[in-house]
Coordinates of C-alpha atoms in Angstrom, one line a residue:
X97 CA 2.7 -28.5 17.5
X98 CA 6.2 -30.2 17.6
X99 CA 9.6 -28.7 16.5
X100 CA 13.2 -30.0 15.8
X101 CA 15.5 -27.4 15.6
X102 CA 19.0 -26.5 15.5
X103 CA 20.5 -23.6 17.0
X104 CA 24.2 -22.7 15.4
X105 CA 26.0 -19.8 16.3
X106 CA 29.3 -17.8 17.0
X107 CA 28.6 -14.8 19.1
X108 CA 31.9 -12.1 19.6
X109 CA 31.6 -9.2 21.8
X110 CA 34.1 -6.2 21.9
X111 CA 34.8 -3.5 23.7
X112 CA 35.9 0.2 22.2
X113 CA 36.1 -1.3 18.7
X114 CA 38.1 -4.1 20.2
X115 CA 38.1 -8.1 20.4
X116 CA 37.0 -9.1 23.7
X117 CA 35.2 -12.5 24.4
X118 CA 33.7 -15.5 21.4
X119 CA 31.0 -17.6 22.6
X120 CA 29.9 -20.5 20.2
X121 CA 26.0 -22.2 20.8
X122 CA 25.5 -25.8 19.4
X123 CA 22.3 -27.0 20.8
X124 CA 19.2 -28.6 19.4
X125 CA 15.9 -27.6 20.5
X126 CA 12.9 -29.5 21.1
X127 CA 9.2 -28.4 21.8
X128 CA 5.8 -29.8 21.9
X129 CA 3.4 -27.2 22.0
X130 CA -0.7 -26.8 22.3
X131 CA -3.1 -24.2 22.9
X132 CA -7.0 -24.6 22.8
X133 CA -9.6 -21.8 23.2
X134 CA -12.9 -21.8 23.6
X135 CA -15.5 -19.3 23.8
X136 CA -19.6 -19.5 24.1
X137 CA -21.7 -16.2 24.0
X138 CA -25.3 -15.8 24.7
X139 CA -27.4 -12.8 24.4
X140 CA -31.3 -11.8 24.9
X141 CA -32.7 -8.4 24.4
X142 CA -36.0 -7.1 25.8
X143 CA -38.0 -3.4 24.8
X144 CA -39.3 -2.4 27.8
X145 CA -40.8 0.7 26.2
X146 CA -40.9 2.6 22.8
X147 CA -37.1 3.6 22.5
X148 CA -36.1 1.2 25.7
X149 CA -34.0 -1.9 25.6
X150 CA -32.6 -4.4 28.0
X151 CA -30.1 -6.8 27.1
X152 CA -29.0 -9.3 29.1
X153 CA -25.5 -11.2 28.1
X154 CA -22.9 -14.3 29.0
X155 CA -19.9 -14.4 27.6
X156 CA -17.4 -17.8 28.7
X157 CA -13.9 -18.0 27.9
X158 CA -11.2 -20.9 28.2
X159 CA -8.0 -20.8 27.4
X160 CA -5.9 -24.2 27.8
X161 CA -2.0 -24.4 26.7
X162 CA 0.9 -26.1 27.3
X163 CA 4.5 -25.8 26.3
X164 CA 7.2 -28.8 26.9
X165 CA 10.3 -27.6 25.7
X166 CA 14.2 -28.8 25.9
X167 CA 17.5 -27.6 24.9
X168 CA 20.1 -29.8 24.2
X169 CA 24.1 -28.8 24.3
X170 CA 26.0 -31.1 22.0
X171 CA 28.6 -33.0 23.4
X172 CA 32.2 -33.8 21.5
X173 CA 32.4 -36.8 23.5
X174 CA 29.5 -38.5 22.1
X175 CA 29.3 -36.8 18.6
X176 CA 25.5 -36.1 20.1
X177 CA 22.7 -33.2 21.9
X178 CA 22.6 -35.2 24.8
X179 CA 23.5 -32.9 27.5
X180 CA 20.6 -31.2 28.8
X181 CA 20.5 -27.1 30.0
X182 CA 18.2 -27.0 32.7
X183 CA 18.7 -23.2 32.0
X184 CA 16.9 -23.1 28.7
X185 CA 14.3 -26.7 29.2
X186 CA 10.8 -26.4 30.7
X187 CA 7.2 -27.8 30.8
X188 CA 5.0 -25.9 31.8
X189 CA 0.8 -25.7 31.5
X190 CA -1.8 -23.0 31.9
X191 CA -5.4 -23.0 32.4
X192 CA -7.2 -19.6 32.0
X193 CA -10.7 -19.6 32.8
X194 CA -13.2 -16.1 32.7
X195 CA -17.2 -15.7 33.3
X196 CA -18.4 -13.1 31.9
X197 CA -22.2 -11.9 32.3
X198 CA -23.4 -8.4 31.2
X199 CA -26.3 -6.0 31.7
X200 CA -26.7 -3.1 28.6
X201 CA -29.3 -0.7 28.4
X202 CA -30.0 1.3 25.1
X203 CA -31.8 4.2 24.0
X204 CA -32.6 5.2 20.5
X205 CA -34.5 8.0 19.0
X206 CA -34.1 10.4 16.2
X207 CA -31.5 13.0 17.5
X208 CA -30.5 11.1 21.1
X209 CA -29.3 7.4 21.1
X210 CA -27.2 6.0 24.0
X211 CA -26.3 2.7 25.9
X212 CA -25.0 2.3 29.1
X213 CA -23.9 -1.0 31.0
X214 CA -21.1 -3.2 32.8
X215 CA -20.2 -6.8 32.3
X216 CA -18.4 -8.3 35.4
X217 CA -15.6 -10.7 35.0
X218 CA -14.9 -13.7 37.0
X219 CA -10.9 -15.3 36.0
X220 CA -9.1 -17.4 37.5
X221 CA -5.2 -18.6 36.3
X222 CA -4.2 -22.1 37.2
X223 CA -0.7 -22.3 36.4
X224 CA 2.3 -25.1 36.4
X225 CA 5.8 -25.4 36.3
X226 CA 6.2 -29.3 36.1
X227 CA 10.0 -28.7 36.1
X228 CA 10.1 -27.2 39.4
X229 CA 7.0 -28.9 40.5
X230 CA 5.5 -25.3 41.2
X231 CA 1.8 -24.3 41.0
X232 CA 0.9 -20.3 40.3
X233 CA -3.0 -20.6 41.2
X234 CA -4.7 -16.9 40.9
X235 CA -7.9 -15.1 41.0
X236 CA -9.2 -11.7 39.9
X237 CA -12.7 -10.2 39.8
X238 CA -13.0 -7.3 37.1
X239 CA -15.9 -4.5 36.1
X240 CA -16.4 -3.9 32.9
X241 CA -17.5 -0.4 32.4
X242 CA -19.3 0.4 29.0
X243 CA -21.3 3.4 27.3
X244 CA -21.8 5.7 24.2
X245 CA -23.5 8.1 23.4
X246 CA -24.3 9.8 19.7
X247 CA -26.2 13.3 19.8
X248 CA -27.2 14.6 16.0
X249 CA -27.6 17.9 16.8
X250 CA -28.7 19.6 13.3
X251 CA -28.8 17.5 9.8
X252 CA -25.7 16.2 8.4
X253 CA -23.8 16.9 12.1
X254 CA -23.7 14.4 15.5
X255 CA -21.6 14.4 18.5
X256 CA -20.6 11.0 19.6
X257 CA -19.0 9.8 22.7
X258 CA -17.8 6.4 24.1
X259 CA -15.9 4.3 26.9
X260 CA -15.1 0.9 27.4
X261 CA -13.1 -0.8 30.1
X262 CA -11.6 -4.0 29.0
X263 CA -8.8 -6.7 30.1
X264 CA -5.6 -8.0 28.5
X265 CA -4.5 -11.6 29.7
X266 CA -0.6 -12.4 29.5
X267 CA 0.3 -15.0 26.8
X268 CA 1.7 -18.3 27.4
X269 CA 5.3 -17.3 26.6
X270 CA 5.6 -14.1 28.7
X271 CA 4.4 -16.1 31.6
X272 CA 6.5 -19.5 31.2
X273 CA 9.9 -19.2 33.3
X274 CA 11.6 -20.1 30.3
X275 CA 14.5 -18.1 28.3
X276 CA 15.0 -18.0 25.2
X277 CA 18.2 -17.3 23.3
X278 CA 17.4 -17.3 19.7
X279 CA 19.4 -13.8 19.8
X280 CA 22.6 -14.4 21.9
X281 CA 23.0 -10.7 22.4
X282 CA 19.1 -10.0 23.3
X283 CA 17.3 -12.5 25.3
X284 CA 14.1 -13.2 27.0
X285 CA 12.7 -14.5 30.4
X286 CA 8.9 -15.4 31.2
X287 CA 7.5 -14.5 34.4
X288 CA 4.6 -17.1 35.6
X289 CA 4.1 -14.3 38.3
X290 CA 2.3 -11.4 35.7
X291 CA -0.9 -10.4 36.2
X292 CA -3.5 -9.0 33.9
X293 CA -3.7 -5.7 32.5
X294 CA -7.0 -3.3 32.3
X295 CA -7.3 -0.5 30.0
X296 CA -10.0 2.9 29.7
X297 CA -10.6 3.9 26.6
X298 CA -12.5 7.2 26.1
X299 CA -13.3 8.3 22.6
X300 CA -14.8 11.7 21.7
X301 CA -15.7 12.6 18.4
X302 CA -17.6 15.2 16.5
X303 CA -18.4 15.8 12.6
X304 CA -20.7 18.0 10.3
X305 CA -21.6 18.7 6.5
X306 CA -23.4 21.8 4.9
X307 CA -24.4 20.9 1.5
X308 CA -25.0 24.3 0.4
X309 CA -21.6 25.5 1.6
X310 CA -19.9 22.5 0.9
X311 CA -17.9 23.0 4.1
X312 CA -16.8 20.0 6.2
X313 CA -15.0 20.1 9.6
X314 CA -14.6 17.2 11.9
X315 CA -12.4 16.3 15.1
X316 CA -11.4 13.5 17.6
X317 CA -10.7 13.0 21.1
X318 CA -9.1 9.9 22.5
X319 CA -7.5 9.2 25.8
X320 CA -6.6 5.7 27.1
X321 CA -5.1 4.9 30.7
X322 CA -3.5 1.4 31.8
X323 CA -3.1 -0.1 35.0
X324 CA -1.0 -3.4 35.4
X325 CA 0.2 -2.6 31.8
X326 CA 2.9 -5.5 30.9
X327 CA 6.0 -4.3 29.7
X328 CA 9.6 -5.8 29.4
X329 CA 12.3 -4.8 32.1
X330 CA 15.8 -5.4 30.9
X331 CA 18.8 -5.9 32.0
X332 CA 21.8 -5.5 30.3
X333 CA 25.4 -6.9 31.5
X334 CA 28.1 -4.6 30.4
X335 CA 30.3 -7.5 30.9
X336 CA 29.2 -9.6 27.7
X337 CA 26.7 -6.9 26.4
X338 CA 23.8 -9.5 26.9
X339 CA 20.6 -7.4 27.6
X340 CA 17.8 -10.0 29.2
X341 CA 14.9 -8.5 29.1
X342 CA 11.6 -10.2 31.3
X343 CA 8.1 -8.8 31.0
X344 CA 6.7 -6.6 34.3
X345 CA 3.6 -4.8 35.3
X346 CA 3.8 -1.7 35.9
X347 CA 1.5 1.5 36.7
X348 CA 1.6 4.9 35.2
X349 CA 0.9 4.4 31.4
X350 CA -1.1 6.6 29.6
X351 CA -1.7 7.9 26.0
X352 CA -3.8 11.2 24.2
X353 CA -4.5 12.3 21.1
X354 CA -6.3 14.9 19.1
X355 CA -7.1 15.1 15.3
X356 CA -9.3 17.7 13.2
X357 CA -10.0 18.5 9.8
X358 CA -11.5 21.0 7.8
X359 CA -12.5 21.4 4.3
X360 CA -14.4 23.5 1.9
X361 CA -14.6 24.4 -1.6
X362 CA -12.7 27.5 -3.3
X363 CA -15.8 28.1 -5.4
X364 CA -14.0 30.9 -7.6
X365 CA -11.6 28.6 -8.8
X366 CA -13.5 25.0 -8.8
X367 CA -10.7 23.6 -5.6
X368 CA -11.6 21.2 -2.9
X369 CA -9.3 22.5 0.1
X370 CA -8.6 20.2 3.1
X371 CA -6.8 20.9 6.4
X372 CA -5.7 18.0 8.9
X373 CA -3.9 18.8 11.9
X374 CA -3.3 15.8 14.4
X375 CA -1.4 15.9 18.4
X376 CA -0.4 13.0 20.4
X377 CA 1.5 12.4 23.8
X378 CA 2.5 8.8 24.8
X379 CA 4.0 8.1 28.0
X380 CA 5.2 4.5 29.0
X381 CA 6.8 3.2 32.2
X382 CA 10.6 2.0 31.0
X383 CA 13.0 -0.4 33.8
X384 CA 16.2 -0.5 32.8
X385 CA 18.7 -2.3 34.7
X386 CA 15.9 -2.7 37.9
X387 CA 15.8 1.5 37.9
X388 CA 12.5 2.8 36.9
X389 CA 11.6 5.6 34.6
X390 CA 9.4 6.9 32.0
X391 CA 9.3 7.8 28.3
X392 CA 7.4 10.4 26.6
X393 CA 6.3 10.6 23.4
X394 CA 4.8 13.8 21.6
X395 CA 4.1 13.8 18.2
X396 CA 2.3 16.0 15.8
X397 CA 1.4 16.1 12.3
X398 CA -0.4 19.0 9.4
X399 CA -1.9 18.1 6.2
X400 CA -3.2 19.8 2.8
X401 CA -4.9 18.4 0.4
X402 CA -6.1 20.4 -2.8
X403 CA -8.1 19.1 -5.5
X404 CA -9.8 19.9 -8.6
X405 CA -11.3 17.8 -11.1
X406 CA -14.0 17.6 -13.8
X407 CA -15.3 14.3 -14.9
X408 CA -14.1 12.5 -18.0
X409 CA -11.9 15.9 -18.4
X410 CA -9.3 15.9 -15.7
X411 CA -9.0 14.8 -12.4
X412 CA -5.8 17.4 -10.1
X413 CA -4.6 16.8 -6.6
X414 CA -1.9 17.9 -4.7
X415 CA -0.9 17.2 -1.1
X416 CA 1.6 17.5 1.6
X417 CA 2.2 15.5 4.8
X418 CA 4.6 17.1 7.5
X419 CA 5.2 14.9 11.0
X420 CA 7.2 15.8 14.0
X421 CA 8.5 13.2 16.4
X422 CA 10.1 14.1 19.7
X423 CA 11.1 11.3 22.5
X424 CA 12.8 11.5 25.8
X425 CA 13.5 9.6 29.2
X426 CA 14.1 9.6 32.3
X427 CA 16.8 7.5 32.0
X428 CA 19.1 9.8 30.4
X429 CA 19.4 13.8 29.0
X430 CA 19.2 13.1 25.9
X431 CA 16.5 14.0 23.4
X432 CA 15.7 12.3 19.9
X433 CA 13.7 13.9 17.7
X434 CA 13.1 14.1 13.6
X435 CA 10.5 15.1 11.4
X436 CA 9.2 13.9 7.8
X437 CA 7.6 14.9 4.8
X438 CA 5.7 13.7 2.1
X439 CA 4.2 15.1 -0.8
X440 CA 2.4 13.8 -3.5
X441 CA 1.1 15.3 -6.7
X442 CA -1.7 13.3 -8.9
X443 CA -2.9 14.3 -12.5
X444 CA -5.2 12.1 -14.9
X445 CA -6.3 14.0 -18.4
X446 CA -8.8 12.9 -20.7
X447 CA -8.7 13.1 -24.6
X448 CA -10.4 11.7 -27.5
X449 CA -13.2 10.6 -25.4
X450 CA -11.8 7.0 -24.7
X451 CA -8.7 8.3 -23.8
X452 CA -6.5 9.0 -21.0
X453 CA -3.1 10.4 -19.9
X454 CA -2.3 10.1 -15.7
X455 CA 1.0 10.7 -13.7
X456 CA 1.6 10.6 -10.1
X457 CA 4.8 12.3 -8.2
X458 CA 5.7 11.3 -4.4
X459 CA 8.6 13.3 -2.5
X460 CA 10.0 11.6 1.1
X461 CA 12.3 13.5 2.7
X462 CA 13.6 12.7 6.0
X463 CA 15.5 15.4 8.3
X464 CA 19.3 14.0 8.6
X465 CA 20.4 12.9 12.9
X466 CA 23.2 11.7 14.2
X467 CA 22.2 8.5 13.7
X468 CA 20.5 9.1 10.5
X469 CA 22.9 10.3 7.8
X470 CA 22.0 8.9 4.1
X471 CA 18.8 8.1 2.4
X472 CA 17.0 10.7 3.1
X473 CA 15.3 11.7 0.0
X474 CA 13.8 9.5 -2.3
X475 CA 11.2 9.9 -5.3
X476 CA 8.6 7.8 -7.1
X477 CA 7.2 8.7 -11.1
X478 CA 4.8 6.4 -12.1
X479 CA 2.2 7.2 -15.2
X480 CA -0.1 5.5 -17.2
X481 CA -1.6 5.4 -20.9
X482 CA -4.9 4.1 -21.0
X483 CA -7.8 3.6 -23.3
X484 CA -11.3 2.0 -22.6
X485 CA -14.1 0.7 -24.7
X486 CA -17.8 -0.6 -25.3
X487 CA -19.1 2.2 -22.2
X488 CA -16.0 2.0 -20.2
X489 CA -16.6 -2.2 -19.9
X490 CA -13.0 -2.8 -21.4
X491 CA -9.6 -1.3 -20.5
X492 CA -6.1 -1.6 -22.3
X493 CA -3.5 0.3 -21.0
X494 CA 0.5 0.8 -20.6
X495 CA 1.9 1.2 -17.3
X496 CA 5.2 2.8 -16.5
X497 CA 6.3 2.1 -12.9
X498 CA 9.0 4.3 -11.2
X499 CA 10.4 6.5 -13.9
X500 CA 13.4 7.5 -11.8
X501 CA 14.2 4.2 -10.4
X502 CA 14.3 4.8 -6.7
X503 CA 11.9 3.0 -5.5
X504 CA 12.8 2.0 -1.8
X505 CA 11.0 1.4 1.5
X506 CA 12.1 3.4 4.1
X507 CA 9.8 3.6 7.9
X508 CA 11.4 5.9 10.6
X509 CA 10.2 4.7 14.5
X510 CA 10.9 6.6 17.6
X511 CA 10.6 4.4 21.0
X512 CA 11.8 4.5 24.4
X513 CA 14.3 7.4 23.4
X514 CA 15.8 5.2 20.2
X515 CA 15.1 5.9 16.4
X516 CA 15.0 3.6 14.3
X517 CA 14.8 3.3 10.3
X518 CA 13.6 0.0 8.3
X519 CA 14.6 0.1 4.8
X520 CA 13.6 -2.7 2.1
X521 CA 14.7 -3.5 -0.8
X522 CA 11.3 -2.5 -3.7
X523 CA 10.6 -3.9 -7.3
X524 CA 12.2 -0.6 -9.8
X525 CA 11.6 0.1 -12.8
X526 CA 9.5 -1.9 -14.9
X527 CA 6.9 -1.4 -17.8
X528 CA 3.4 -3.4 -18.1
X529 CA 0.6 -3.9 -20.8
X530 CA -2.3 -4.9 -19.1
X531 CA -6.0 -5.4 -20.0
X532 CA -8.8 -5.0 -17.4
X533 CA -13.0 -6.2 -17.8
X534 CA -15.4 -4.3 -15.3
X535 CA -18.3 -6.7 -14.6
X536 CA -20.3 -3.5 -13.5
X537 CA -20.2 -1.7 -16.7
X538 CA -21.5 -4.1 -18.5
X539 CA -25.1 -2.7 -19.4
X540 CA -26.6 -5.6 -17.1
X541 CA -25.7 -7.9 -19.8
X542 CA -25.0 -11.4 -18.5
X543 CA -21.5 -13.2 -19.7

């Protein structure tokens, strides 16, 4: 793929509110850029007895890219981009080759059913940097860990658990020596000398169903543990209040969470009831500046959810989502946290037979920071008028969309000790007439 492009900017940095520095860019960019990938997969399986199997695997993988790129400064001399910066040009190839054979062995019978194996991985990284005439040539021989197991221990209820060991390769831009300064202010180094990342993943997870009761509960385990994980160390020049930030490796990553629900029916009163708490702890390796340090994430979460409904006479729910977000550093004191709710309230009544009358109510409210200080409630009305006909085949209806006209999308992150809040712009207010045919209510006759 090859690119022509122009890079136009004026860049001013100040210090306590005032002017300090202007930097203009005028430079034209030039790239030609390939990747191909290939990848072959063979498997055989073989019963060696009732509820036995083997299966035998070979998985090859080839990964071939290259990225020729230029940056050009323009000169006032010549009224042209001839002037080359050897600071932001590059070519540079990569060839990533991995072997891949497995061994998996599998048990299945009516209340037990498991599989345990390991595929082994042979990779190799053949690496250039044509501009410095530089090769990066590198090996690594990985086990891939595998299993599961699923236990039904009464009708309607199973236990299940899995593992599974797996790589992560660095792309082709985090390991080309090349910066990039799209963003002035923020901007981004490869490293040719990354090495792959390997991540455990262990899932536990256990559910179950009484049809008499009508009770439901079921929960999750997960924990997941990186070694080499690639992350971006910056470093930031107080200077010009350019951060350059270049990916690492780094040890120490890890992440856990928990999640359960539980539901059952208020039989007195006709209400499906549902309860969903959640936990999670994040914690991330952070280099800032070449100091090390760590960020931890804890988050947690409760739902309800109540419903009752009667068919083709009404259809009531009602639920609430509260979520907590803490974060914090090593790199400094200070602690960001925030939490969010959401509730939602959904009604649909029948009349006339053919008819029907809906409306559904959503309530985001934010909790106000320091950084945080407006938009932080908003609502959303919507309801419907809507008739069918011949069995439910045909549907007219009339569609009002945000009654109150607030309609906005707002997402609050927490990383690395910052928040952050996306907001977009949403369609408001409108009204629609629209007419629907369902092919499946058609009494099986063809059109």
């Amino acid at each position: 793929m090859n690119h022509n492009n122009f890079l136009k900017s004026s860049n001013e940095s100040y210090v306590d509110g005032n002017f300090d520095s202007k930097v203009d860019v005028n430079q034209n960019k030039i790239g030609d850029r390939s990747n191909q990938n290939l990848s072959i997969g063979l498997s055989y399986s073989e019963p060696i007895a009732k509820q036995l199997s083997l299966q035998f695997g070979y998985q090859l993988n080839y990964d071939k890219g290259k990225n020729n790129y230029f940056t050009y400064d323009y000169s006032n001399t010549s009224g042209k981009y001839d002037q080359l910066v050897s600071a932001l040009s590059n070519q540079f190839e990569q060839d990533v080759i991995t072997h891949r054979p497995n061994l998996k062995l599998s048990y299945n019978a009516k209340k037990i059913n498991y599989s345990i194996g390991s595929g082994f991985g042979f990779t190799t990284f053949d690496l250039l940097d044509k501009t410095m005439d530089k090769k990066y040539n590198r090996s690594y021989t990985n086990f891939f860990p595998a299993a599961s197991f699923s236990y039904r221990y009464k009708s309607n209820s199973n236990l299940r658990f899995d593992y599974q060991g797996y790589t992560r390769q660095p792309t082709l831009e985090q390991l080309q020596p090349l910066r990039n300064n799209q963003d002035f202010f923020n901007q981004t180094l490869g490293n040719p000398d990354l090495k792959q990342s390997f991540t455990n993943n262990i899932n536990i997870g256990q559910s179950s169903y009484d049809m008499l009761s009508e009770t439901q509960i079921y929960q999750g385990l997960s924990f997941s543990t990186t070694t080499n994980a690639i992350i971006y160390s910056s470093v930031i020049d107080t200077e010009t209040a350019k951060t350059t930030s270049k990916p690492i490796n780094t040890n120490g990553n890890f992440s856990g969470n928990y999640y359960m629900g539980y539901g059952f029916k208020i039989k007195k009163i006709d209400v499906r009831a549902d309860f969903s708490p959640s936990f999670g702890y994040n914690r991330s390796i952070l280099s800032i500046n070449d100091k090390m340090g760590k960020a931890e994430n804890l988050n947690a979460g409760f739902s309800v959810y109540l419903n009752k409904s009667k068919q083709k006479q009404y259809d009531i729910s009602l639920s609430n989502r509260f979520s907590y977000n803490r974060n914090s550093t090593t790199q400094n004191s200070e602690i960001k946290s925030f939490n969010t709710n959401t509730l939602d309230l959904d009604i649909g009544v029948y009349f006339a037979k053919k008819w029907k009358l809906s409306t559904d109510y959503s309530l985001n409210t934010r909790q106000k920071t320091v950084d945080f200080q407006d938009n932080l409630v908003n609502q959303l009305w919507n309801a419907r008028l809507q008739r069918t006909f011949k069995n439910d085949e045909f549907t007219a209806y009339l569609f009002i969309r945000d009654i109150l006209n607030q309609n906005i999308g707002i997402q609050r992150y927490a990383y690395n000790n910052t928040i952050s809040q996306e907001q977009n712009d949403r369609l408001k207010r409108y009204v629609m007439v629209g007419f629907t045919w369902n092919f499946k209510n058609g009494g099986g006759t063809k059109k």
